[in-house]
JSON list of C-alpha atoms in Angstrom, two decimals:
[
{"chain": "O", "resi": 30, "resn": "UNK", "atom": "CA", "xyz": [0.00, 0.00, 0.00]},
{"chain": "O", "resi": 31, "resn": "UNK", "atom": "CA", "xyz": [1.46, 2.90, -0.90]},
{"chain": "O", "resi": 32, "resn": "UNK", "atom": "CA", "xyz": [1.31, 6.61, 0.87]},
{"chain": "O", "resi": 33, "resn": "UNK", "atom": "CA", "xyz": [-0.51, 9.34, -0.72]},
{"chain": "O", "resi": 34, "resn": "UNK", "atom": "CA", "xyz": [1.59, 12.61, -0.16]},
{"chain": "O", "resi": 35, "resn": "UNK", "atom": "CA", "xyz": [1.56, 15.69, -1.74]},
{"chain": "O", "resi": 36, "resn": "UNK", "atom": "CA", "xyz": [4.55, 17.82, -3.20]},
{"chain": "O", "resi": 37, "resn": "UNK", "atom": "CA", "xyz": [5.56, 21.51, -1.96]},
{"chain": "O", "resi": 38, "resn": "UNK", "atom": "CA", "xyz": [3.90, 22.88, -5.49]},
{"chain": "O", "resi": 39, "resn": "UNK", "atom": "CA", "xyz": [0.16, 20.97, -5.07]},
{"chain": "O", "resi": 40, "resn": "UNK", "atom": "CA", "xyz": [0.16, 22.86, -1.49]},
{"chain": "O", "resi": 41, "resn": "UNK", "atom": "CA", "xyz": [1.29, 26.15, -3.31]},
{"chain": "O", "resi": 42, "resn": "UNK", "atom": "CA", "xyz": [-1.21, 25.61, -6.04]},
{"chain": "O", "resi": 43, "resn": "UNK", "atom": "CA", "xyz": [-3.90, 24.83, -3.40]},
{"chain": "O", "resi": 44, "resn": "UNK", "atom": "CA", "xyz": [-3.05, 28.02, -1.05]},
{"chain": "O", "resi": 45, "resn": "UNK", "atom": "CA", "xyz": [-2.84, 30.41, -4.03]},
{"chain": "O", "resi": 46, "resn": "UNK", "atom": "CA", "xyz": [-6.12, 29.32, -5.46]},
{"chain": "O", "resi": 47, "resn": "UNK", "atom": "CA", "xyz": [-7.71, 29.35, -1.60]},
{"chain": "O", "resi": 48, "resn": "UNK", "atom": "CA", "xyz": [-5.97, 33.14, -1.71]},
{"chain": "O", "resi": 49, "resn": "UNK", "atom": "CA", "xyz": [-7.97, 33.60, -4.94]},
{"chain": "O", "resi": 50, "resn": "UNK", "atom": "CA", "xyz": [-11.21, 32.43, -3.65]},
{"chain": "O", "resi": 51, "resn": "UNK", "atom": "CA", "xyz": [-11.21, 34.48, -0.41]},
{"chain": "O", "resi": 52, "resn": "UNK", "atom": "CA", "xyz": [-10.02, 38.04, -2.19]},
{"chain": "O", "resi": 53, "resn": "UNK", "atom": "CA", "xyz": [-13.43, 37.20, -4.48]},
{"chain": "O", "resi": 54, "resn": "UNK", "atom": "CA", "xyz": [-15.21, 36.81, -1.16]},
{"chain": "O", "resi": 55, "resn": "UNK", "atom": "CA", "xyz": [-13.63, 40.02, 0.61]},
{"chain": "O", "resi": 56, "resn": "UNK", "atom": "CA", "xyz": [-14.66, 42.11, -2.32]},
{"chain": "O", "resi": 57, "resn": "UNK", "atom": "CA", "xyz": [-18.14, 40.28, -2.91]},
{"chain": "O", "resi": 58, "resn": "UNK", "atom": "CA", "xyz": [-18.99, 41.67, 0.83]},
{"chain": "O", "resi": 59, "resn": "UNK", "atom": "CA", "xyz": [-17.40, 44.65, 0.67]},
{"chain": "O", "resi": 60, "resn": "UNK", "atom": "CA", "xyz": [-19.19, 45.65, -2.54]},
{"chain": "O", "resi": 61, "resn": "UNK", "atom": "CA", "xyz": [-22.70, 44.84, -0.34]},
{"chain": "O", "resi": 62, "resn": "UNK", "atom": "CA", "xyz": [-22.01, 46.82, 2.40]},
{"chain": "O", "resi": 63, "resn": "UNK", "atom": "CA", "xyz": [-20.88, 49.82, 0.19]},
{"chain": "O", "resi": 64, "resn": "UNK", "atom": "CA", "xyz": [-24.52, 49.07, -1.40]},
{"chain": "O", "resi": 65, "resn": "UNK", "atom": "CA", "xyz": [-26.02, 48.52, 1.45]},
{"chain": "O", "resi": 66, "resn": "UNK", "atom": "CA", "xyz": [-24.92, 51.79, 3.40]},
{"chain": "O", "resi": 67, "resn": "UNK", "atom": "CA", "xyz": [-25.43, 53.88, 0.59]},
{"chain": "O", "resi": 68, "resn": "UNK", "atom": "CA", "xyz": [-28.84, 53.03, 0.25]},
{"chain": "O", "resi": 69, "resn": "UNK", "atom": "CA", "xyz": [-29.52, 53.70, 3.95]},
{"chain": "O", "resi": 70, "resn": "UNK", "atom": "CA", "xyz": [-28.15, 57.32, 3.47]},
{"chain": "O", "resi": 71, "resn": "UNK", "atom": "CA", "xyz": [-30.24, 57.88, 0.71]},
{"chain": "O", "resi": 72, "resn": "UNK", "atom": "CA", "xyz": [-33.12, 56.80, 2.65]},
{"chain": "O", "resi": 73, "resn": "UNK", "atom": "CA", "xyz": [-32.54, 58.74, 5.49]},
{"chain": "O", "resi": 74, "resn": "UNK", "atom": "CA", "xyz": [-32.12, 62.02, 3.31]},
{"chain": "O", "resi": 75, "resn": "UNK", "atom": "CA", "xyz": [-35.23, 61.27, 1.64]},
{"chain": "O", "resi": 76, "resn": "UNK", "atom": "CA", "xyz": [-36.75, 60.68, 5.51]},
{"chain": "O", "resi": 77, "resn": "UNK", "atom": "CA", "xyz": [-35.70, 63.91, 6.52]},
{"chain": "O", "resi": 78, "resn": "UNK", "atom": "CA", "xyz": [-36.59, 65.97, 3.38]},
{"chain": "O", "resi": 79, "resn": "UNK", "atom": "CA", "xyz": [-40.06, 64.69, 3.59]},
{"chain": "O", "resi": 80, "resn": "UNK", "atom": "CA", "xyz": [-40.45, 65.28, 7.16]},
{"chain": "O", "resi": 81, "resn": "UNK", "atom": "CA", "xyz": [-39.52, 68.74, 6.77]},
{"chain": "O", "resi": 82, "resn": "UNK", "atom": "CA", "xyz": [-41.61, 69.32, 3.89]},
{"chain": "O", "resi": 83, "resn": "UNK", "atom": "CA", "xyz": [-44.64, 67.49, 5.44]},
{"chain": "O", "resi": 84, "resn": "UNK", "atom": "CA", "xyz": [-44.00, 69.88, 8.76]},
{"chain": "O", "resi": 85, "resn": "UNK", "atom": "CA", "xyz": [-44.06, 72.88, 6.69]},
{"chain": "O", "resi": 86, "resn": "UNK", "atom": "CA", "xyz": [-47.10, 71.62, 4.32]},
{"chain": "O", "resi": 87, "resn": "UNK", "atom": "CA", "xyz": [-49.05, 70.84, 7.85]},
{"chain": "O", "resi": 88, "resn": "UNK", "atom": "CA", "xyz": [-48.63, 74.28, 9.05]},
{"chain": "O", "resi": 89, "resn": "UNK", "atom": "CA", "xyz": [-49.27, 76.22, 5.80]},
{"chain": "O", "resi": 90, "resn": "UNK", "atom": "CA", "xyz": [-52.23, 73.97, 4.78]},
{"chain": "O", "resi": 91, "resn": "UNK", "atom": "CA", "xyz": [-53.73, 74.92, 8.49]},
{"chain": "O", "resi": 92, "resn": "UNK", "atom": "CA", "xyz": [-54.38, 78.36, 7.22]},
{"chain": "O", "resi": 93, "resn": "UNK", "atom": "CA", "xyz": [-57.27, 77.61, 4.70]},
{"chain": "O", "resi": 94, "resn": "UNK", "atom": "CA", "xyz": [-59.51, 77.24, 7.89]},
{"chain": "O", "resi": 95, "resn": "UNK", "atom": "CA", "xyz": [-59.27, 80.75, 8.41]},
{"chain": "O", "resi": 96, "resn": "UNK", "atom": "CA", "xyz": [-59.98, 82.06, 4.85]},
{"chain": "O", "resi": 97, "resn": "UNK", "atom": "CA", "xyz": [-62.79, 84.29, 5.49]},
{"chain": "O", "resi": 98, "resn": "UNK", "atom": "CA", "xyz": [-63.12, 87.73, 5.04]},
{"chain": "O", "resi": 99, "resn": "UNK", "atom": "CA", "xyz": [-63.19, 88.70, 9.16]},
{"chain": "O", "resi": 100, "resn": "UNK", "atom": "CA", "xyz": [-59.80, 86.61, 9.16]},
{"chain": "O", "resi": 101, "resn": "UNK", "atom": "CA", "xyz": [-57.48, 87.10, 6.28]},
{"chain": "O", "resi": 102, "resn": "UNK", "atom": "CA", "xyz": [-54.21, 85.57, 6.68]},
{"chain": "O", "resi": 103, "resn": "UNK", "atom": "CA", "xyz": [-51.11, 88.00, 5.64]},
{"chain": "O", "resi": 104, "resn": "UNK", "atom": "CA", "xyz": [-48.65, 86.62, 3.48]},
{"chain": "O", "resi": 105, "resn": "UNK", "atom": "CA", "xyz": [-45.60, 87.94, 2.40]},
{"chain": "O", "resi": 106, "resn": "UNK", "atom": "CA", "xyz": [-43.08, 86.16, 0.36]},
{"chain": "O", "resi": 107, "resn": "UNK", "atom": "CA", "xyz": [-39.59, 85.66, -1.45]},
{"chain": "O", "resi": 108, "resn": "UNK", "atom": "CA", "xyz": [-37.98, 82.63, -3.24]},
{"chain": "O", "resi": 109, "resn": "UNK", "atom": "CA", "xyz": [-35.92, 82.52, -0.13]},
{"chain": "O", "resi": 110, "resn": "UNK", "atom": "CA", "xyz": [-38.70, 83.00, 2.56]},
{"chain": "O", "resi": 111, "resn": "UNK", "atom": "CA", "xyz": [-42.08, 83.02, 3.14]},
{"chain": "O", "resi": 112, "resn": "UNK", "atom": "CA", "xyz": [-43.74, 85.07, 6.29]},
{"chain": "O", "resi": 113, "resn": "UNK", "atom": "CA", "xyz": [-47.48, 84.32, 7.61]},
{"chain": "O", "resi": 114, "resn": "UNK", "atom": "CA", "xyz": [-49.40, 85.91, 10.08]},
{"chain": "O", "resi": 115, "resn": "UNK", "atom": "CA", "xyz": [-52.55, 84.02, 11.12]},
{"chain": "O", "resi": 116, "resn": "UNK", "atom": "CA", "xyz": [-54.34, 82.34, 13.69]},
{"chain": "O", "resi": 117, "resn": "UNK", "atom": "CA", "xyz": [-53.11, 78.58, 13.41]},
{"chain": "O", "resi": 118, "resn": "UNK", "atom": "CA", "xyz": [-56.46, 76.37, 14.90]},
{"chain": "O", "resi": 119, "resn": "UNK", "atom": "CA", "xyz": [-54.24, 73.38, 15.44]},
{"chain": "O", "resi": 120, "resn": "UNK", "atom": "CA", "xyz": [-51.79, 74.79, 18.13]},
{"chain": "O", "resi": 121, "resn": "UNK", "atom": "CA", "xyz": [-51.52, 75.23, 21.61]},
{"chain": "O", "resi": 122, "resn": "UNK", "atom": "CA", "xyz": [-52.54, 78.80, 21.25]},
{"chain": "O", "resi": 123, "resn": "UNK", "atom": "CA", "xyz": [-55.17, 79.12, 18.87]},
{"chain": "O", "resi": 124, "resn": "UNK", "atom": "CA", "xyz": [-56.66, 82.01, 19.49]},
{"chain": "O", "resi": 125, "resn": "UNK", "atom": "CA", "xyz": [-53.32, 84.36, 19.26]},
{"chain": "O", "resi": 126, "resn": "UNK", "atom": "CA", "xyz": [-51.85, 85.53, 15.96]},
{"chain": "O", "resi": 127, "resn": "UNK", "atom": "CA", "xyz": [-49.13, 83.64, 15.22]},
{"chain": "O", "resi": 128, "resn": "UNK", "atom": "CA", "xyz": [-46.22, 85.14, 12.47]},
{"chain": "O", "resi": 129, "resn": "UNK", "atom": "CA", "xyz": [-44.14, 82.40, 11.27]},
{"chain": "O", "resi": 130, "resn": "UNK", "atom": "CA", "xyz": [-41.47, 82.90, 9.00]},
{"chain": "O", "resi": 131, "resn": "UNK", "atom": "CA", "xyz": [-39.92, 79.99, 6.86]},
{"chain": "O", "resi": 132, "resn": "UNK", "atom": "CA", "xyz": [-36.58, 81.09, 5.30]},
{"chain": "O", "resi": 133, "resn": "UNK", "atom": "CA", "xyz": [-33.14, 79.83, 3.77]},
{"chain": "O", "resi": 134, "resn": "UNK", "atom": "CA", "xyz": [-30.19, 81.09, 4.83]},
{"chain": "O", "resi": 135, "resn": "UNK", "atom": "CA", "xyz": [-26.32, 79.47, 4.17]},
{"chain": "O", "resi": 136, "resn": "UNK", "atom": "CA", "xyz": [-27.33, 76.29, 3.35]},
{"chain": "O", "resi": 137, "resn": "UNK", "atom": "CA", "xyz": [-30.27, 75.89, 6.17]},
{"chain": "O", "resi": 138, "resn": "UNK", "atom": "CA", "xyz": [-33.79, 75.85, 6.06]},
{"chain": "O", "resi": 139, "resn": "UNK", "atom": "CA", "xyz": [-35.01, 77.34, 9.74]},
{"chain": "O", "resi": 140, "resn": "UNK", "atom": "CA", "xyz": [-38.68, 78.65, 11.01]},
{"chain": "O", "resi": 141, "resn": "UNK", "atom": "CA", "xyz": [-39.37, 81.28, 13.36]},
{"chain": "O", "resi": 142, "resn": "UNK", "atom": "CA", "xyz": [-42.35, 81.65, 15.50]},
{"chain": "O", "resi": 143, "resn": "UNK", "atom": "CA", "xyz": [-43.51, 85.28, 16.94]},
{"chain": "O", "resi": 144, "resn": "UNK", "atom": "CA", "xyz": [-46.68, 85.52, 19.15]},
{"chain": "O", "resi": 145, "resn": "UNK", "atom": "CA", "xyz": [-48.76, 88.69, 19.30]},
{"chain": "O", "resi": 146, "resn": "UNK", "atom": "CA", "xyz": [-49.11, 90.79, 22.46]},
{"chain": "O", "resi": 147, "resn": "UNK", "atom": "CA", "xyz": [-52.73, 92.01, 22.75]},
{"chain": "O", "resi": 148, "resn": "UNK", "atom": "CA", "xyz": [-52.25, 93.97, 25.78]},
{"chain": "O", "resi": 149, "resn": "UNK", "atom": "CA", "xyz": [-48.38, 95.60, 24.71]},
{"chain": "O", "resi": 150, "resn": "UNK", "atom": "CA", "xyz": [-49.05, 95.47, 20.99]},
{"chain": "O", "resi": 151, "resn": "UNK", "atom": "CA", "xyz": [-45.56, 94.09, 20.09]},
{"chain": "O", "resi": 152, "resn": "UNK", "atom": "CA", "xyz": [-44.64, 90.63, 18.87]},
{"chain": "O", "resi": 153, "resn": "UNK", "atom": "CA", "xyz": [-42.93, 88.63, 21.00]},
{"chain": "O", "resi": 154, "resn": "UNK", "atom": "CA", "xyz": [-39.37, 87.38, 21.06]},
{"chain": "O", "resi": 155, "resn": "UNK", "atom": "CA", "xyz": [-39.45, 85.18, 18.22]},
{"chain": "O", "resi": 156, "resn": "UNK", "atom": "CA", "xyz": [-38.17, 81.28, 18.50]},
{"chain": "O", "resi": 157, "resn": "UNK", "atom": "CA", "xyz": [-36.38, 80.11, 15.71]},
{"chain": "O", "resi": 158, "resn": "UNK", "atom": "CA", "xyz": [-35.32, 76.74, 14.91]},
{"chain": "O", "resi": 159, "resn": "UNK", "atom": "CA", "xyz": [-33.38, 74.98, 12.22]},
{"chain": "O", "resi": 160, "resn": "UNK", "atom": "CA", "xyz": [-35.20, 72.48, 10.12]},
{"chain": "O", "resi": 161, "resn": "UNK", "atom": "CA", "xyz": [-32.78, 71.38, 7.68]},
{"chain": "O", "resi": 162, "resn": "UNK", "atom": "CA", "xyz": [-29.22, 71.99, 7.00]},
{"chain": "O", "resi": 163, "resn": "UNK", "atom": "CA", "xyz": [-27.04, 71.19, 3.63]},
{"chain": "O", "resi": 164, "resn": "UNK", "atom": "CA", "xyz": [-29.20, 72.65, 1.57]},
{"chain": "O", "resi": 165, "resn": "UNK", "atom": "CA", "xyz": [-27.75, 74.18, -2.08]},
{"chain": "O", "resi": 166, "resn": "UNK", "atom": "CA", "xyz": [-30.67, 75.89, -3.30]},
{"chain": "O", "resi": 167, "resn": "UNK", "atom": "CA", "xyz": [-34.22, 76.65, -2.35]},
{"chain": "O", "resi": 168, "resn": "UNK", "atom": "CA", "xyz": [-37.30, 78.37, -3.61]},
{"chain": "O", "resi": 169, "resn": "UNK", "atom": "CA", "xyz": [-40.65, 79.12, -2.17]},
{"chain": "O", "resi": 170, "resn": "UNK", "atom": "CA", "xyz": [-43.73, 80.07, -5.05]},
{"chain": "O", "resi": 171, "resn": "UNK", "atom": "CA", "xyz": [-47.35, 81.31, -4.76]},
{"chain": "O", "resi": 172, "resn": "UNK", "atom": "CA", "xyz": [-49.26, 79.93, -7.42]},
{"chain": "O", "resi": 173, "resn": "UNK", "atom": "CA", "xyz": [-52.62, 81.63, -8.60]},
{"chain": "O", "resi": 174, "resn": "UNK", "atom": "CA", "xyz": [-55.12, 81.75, -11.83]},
{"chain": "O", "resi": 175, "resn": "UNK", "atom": "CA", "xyz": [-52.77, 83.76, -13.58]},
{"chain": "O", "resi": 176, "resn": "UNK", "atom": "CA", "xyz": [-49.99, 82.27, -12.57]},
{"chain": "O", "resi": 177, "resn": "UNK", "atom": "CA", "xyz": [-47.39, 83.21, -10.22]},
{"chain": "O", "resi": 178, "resn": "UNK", "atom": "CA", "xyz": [-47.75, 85.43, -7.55]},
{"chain": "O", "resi": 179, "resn": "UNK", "atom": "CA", "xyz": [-45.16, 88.57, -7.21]},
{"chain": "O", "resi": 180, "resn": "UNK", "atom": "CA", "xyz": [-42.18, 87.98, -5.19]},
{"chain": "O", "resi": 181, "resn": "UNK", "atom": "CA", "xyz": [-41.52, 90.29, -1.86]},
{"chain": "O", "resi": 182, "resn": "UNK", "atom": "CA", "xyz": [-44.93, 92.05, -1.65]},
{"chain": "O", "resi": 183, "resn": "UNK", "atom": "CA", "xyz": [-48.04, 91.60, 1.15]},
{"chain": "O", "resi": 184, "resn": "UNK", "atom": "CA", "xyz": [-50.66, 89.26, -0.04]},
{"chain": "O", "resi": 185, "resn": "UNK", "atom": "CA", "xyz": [-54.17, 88.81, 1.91]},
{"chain": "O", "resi": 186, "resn": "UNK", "atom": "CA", "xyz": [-55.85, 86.16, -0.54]},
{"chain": "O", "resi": 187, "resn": "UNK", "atom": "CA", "xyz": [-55.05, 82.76, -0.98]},
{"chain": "O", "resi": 188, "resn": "UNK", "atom": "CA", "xyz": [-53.28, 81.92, -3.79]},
{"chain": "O", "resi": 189, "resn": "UNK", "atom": "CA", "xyz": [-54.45, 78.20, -5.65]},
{"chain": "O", "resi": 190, "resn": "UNK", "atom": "CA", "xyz": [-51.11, 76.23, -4.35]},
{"chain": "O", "resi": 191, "resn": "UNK", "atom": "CA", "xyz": [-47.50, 77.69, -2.73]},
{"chain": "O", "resi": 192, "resn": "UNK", "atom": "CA", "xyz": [-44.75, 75.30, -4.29]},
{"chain": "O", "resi": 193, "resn": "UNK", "atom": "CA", "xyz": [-41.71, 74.11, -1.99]},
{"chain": "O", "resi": 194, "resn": "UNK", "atom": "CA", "xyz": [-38.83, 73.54, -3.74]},
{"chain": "O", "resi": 195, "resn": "UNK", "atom": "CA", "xyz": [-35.27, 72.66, -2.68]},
{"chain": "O", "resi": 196, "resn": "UNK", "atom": "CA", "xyz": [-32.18, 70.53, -3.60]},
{"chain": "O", "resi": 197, "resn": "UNK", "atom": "CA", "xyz": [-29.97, 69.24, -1.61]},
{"chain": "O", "resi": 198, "resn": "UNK", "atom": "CA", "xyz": [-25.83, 69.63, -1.62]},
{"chain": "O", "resi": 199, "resn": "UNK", "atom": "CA", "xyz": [-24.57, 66.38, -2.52]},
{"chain": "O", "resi": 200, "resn": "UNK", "atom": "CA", "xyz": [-21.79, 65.25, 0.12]},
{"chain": "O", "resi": 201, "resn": "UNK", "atom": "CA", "xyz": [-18.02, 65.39, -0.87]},
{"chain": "O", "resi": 202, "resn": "UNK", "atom": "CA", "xyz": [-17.46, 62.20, 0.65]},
{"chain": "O", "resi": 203, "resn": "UNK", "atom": "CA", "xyz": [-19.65, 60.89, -1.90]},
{"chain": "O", "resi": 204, "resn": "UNK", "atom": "CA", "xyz": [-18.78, 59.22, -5.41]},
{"chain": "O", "resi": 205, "resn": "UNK", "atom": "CA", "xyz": [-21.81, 59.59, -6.42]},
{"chain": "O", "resi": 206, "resn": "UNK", "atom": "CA", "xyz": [-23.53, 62.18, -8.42]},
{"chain": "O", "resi": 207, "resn": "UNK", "atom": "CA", "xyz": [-26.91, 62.13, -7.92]},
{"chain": "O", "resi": 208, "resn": "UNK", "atom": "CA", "xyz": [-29.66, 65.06, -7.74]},
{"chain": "O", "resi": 209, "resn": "UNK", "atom": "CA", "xyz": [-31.75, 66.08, -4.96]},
{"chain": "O", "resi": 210, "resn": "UNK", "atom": "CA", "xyz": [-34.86, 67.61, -5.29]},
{"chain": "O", "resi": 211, "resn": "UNK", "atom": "CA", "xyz": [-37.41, 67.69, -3.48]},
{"chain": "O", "resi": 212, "resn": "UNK", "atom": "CA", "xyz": [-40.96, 69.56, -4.30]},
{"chain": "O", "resi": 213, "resn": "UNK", "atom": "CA", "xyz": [-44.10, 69.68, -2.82]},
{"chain": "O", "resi": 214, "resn": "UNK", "atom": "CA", "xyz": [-47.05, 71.51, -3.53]},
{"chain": "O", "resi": 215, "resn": "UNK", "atom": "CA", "xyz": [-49.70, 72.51, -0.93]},
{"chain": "O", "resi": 216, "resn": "UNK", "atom": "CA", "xyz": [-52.98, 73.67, -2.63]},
{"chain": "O", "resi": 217, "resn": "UNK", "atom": "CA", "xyz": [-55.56, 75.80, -0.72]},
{"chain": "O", "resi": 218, "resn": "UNK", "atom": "CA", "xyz": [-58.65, 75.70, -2.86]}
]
C-alpha cells in the first residue's frame, strides 16, 4: 500500500487558489455593504426631506380654515422666505396671531415663530429653529389663476397652491452624483 503525499507545489497551487477564492469573497462583501450603506443614506435624506416638507405643508395647509373675510391671513413672500401671520387652529394657542417665517439662509432651512401681544401690541421674542441643513438651493412660489404670484410684496388672498422647492448639496465624501430635489405643492382651494 502505498502513501498518498503531496509535493511543496500541489500545497502552493492549493493556497494560491484558496488566496484567490477568499479576495473574491472580501470584495463580494465589501461591494454589499458599500450598497447597502449607501442606500440607507439615501433613505434617510429622503426621511428627513419629507419630514420637513410634510412639517411645513401641515402648518401652511392649516391656514385655509381661516380664509374668510373677518380673518385674512397676511402673506408675504420671497424665493428665499415666506412670512405668515394668522391664527393657526391646530396649536396650543389658537386664538393668538401667530407670524411664522420659513426662510433659507447658508445652506439651512429654519422657522421662526412670533406671538402677538394684545395687551403691549408688540410681537414677541421670536423662537427660531433649524429644520434642515445642507441645503444648495431653495425656492418658495405662490401659485394663482394667472400664474405666479409677485415675489416680496403683502398678499391677503389665498393663492391656488405655494410650491416648496429645494435641492440638496450632494456630500463630498460621496462618489456619487446624484440630484436632490425635493418639491411639494400645498394647494388651498
Amino acid at each position: 500500500m502505498k502513501k498518498l503525499k503531496f509535493s511543496m507545489i500541489e500545497i502552493l497551487v492549493g493556497i494560491v487558489v484558496l488566496t484567490i477564492m477568499m479576495a473574491f469573497l472580501i470584495n463580494a462583501f465589501t461591494t454589499a455593504e458599500r450598497i447597502a450603506s449607501t442606500g440607507q443614506k439615501g433613505m434617510d435624506v429622503f426621511e428627513k426631506s419629507n419630514m420637513a416638507l410634510d412639517f411645513m405643508s401641515g402648518e401652511i395647509s392649516q391656514l385655509t380654515v381661516n380664509d374668510s373675510p373677518r380673518t385674512q391671513v397676511a402673506v408675504q413672500y420671497g424665493e428665499t422666505y415666506i412670512r405668515l401671520i394668522a391664527k393657526l387652529p391646530f396649536t396650543a394657542d389658537p386664538f393668538r396671531l401667530h407670524r411664522i417665517t420659513y426662510f433659507f439662509n447658508a445652506g439651512e432651512l429654519g422657522r421662526t415663530v412670533e406671538l402677538w401681544d394684545e395687551t403691549n401690541h408688540v410681537w414677541e421674542t421670536p423662537t427660531t429653529a433649524t429644520l434642515m441643513k445642507d441645503i444648495e438651493v431653495f425656492k418658495f412660489e405662490l401659485v394663482d389663476e394667472d400664474g405666479t404670484m409677485p415675489v416680496n410684496t403683502a398678499i391677503v388672498t389665498f393663492p391656488n397652491y405655494c410650491e416648496i422647492t429645494f435641492k440638496l448639496n450632494n456630500p463630498e465624501s460621496s462618489q456619487e452624483k446624484i440630484q436632490r430635489m425635493f418639491t411639494r405643492r400645498i394647494f388651498f382651494k
